[in-house]
XYZ file of C-alpha atoms in Angstrom:
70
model
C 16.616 -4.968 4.737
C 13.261 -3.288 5.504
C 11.820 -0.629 3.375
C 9.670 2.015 4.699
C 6.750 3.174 2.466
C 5.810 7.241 3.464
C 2.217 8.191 2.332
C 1.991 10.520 -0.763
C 1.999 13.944 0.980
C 4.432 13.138 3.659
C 7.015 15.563 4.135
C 9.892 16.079 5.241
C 10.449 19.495 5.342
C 9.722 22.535 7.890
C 10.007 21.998 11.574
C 8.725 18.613 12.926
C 5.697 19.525 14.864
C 4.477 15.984 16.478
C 5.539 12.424 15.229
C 2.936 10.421 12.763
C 3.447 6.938 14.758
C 1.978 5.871 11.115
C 4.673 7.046 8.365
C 7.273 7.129 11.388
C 8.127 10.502 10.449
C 7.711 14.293 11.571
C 4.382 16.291 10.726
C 2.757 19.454 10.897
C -0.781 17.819 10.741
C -0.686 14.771 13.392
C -3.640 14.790 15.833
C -4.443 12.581 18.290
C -6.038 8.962 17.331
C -5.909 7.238 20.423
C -4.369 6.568 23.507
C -3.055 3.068 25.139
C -2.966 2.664 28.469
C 0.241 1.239 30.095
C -0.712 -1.084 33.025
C 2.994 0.211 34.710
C 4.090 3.674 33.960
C 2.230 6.091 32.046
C 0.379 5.866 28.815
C 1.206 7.393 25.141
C -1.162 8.587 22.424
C -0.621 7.851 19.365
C -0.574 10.432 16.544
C -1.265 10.191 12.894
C -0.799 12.993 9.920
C -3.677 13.988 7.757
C -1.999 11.624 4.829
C -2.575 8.891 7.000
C -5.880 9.445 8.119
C -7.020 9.876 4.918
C -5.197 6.747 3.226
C -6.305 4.261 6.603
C -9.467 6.117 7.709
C -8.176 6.946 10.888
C -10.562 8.505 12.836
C -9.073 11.483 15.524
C -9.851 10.892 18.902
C -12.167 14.294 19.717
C -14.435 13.140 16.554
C -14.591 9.154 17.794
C -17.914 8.403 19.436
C -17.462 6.631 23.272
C -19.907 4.277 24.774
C -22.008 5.682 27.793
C -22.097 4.338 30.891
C -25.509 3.330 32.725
């Protein structure tokens, strides 16, 4: 049997406001990280809590840096 680890500082309590796709769990601090592109169907973003970020030096999507084009 598998064992999930959560993050110290995930929680479980108060209303789940959007899914960490890190911890697998609900959060009240998960912002956008990225977003993969589906080549049928639409997309997804993925999400991670402020534990997480922190712990795997996430970066959020609106602070990541993107390559110009000439």
């Amino acid at each position: 049997m598998t064992t999930r680890t959560r993050p110290s500082g995930a929680t479980e309590a108060g209303t789940p406001g959007t899914w960490c796709h890190w911890h697998e769990g609900p959060s009240m601090t998960a912002v956008l990280i990225d977003a993969v592109e589906a080549t049928s169907g639409s997309g997804y973003g993925r999400y991670a809590c402020a534990p997480c970020r922190q712990q795997r030096h996430l970066t959020p999507a609106a602070e990541q840096v993107t390559a110009r084009r000439p």
